[in-house]
Amino acid sequence: MDEFKKVVAENITRLRTSMNLTQAQLGEMLNYSDKSISKWERGESIPDVFVLKKIADLGGVTVDYIITPHSDDEEIKPEKNTGRRYSRRFITLTVLAGIWALAVLLFVILWIAGYVNWLIFIYAIPVSLITLLVLNSVWGDRSWNLYIISGLVWGIICSVYLTALQYNWWQLFLLGIPAQIIIIFAFSIKKKPKKNKTTG
């Protein structure tokens, strides 16, 4: 069992350093303290299977890689996770491109009909951000959600303001200030790191 812990410890360390992460940064991504990461890397304990899977996904390898001995000079070869990241990015860009293509189509149709409405492109901004927020949340990559939600709030305010431009409702932008503060505070709240879980 001690030999197994040593293998896992070495591989977690190799993966973390290959990703240029500190123990604290990896701990934050896994919702564990840096002390837990340190214990894993010293071989004093090992994380449960679920956490091993998350570490493997972050490093672009399989769980089998983490529990298998490797030579010191062996290169880490990303496997399934890299392809998944690229496909997710491709899907996201494709969906966003589809939204803007639809906006252009509506603009052209209305233009041909004699009604030029450039606000279609303004409305496409919050629609794009809502889509991006949903995809980001579904795939568990919430690191950009603060910026997406902030952009969404200001995008909606701008859309409403420009739609009713003749009324000059500039006061709407004042609503964005407390909304932005609330968003920042909400994302500043961090979950309490889990205590170290040992096996064996």
XYZ file of C-alpha atoms in Angstrom:
200
model
C 0.000 0.000 0.000
C 2.887 2.352 0.792
C 4.325 1.751 -2.669
C 0.957 2.559 -4.237
C 0.752 5.810 -2.256
C 4.239 6.704 -3.444
C 3.282 6.137 -7.097
C 0.116 8.234 -6.762
C 2.048 10.952 -4.920
C 4.712 11.180 -7.627
C 2.163 11.282 -10.440
C 0.002 13.949 -8.803
C 3.138 16.054 -8.339
C 4.167 15.499 -11.964
C 0.732 16.482 -13.248
C 0.516 19.568 -11.041
C 3.943 20.846 -12.058
C 3.247 20.105 -15.730
C 0.188 22.375 -15.453
C 2.302 25.074 -13.730
C 0.008 25.071 -10.714
C 0.910 25.605 -7.077
C -0.498 23.291 -4.429
C -2.835 26.092 -3.363
C -4.089 26.615 -6.929
C -4.739 22.912 -7.459
C -6.432 22.727 -4.067
C -8.734 25.600 -4.991
C -9.708 23.884 -8.249
C -10.515 20.675 -6.359
C -12.078 22.435 -3.355
C -9.400 21.065 -1.030
C -6.798 22.849 1.077
C -3.159 23.097 0.006
C -2.322 21.002 3.095
C -4.361 18.141 1.629
C -2.492 18.427 -1.674
C 0.800 18.445 0.218
C -0.147 15.246 2.068
C -1.082 13.554 -1.191
C 2.200 14.558 -2.786
C 4.182 13.319 0.221
C 2.381 9.984 0.047
C 0.873 10.338 3.507
C -2.604 9.801 2.092
C -4.351 9.496 -1.258
C -7.516 11.177 -2.560
C -10.652 9.198 -3.299
C -11.467 7.974 -6.799
C -13.716 10.935 -7.595
C -10.913 13.401 -6.839
C -8.405 11.293 -8.781
C -10.757 11.531 -11.772
C -10.904 15.332 -11.446
C -7.096 15.547 -11.247
C -6.785 13.286 -14.288
C -9.255 15.433 -16.251
C -7.353 18.607 -15.349
C -4.085 17.045 -16.469
C -5.526 15.586 -19.655
C -4.774 11.989 -18.689
C -6.671 8.953 -17.430
C -6.953 7.783 -13.817
C -4.890 4.786 -14.893
C -1.995 7.148 -15.578
C -2.076 8.422 -11.977
C -1.999 4.959 -10.396
C 0.664 3.528 -12.732
C 4.432 3.901 -12.130
C 6.354 6.010 -14.649
C 10.022 6.761 -15.208
C 11.281 10.228 -14.267
C 12.054 11.167 -17.875
C 8.756 9.891 -19.274
C 6.796 12.631 -20.995
C 3.192 13.263 -19.949
C 1.006 12.630 -22.977
C -2.448 14.217 -22.725
C -5.183 11.846 -23.768
C -8.947 12.250 -23.817
C -9.284 15.574 -21.972
C -7.432 17.634 -24.560
C -9.810 16.559 -27.306
C -12.762 17.330 -25.081
C -11.516 20.861 -24.444
C -11.070 21.487 -28.161
C -14.508 20.062 -29.001
C -16.185 22.157 -26.313
C -14.493 25.294 -27.621
C -15.496 24.387 -31.180
C -19.123 23.765 -30.153
C -19.242 27.064 -28.251
C -17.819 29.041 -31.179
C -20.176 27.292 -33.603
C -23.257 28.120 -31.491
C -22.168 31.752 -31.073
C -21.477 32.037 -34.794
C -24.965 30.648 -35.433
C -26.529 33.320 -33.225
C -24.736 36.106 -35.099
C -25.524 34.533 -38.473
C -29.201 34.528 -37.480
C -28.893 38.185 -36.441
C -27.408 39.074 -39.844
C -30.159 37.096 -41.606
C -32.903 38.946 -39.698
C -31.222 42.270 -40.387
C -31.034 41.566 -44.138
C -34.643 40.331 -44.292
C -35.904 43.433 -42.500
C -33.676 45.645 -44.656
C -35.151 44.131 -47.831
C -38.595 44.725 -46.366
C -37.662 48.379 -45.960
C -37.110 48.358 -42.216
C -33.474 48.836 -41.166
C -33.084 47.829 -37.530
C -29.477 47.782 -36.326
C -30.695 47.007 -32.783
C -30.801 43.343 -33.826
C -27.027 43.253 -33.365
C -27.344 44.871 -29.930
C -29.874 42.219 -28.874
C -27.523 39.497 -30.152
C -24.990 40.455 -27.464
C -27.041 39.412 -24.387
C -28.362 36.369 -26.270
C -24.770 35.317 -26.986
C -23.741 35.886 -23.371
C -26.705 33.892 -22.022
C -25.781 31.018 -24.345
C -22.138 31.216 -23.292
C -23.135 31.247 -19.615
C -25.317 28.155 -20.040
C -22.627 26.211 -21.919
C -19.959 27.267 -19.417
C -22.083 26.168 -16.474
C -23.120 22.861 -18.041
C -19.498 21.942 -18.756
C -18.353 22.942 -15.277
C -15.929 25.623 -16.427
C -17.133 28.495 -14.265
C -13.902 30.493 -14.252
C -15.266 33.038 -16.764
C -18.803 33.287 -15.378
C -18.060 36.474 -13.424
C -17.149 38.299 -16.635
C -19.970 36.723 -18.625
C -22.649 37.688 -16.080
C -21.177 41.197 -15.764
C -21.261 41.610 -19.529
C -24.804 40.236 -19.610
C -26.065 42.781 -17.070
C -24.506 45.729 -18.903
C -25.594 44.296 -22.267
C -29.227 44.134 -21.159
C -29.061 47.678 -19.782
C -27.565 48.948 -23.056
C -30.209 47.087 -25.069
C -33.057 48.643 -23.091
C -31.457 52.105 -23.228
C -30.853 51.997 -26.986
C -34.328 50.567 -27.643
C -35.864 53.571 -25.875
C -33.169 56.025 -26.970
C -35.666 58.804 -27.583
C -36.490 58.876 -23.869
C -32.810 59.158 -22.841
C -33.176 56.839 -19.837
C -29.511 57.224 -18.838
C -30.526 56.475 -15.241
C -30.704 52.788 -16.225
C -26.912 52.660 -16.095
C -27.059 53.533 -12.394
C -28.782 50.185 -11.834
C -25.714 48.451 -13.230
C -23.480 49.736 -10.418
C -25.126 47.891 -7.486
C -25.734 44.907 -9.761
C -22.017 44.761 -10.578
C -21.081 45.040 -6.895
C -23.454 42.187 -6.009
C -21.992 40.014 -8.786
C -18.424 40.622 -7.599
C -19.343 39.866 -3.975
C -21.242 36.733 -5.013
C -18.217 35.379 -6.857
C -15.911 36.323 -3.970
C -17.705 33.879 -1.689
C -15.667 30.693 -1.688
C -16.640 27.293 -0.425
C -14.825 26.094 2.643
C -12.115 23.628 1.565
C -12.904 20.033 2.378
C -10.873 18.267 5.007
C -8.356 15.722 3.824
C -9.890 12.374 2.978
C -7.672 9.353 3.368
C -8.017 5.839 2.120
C -6.459 2.912 3.901
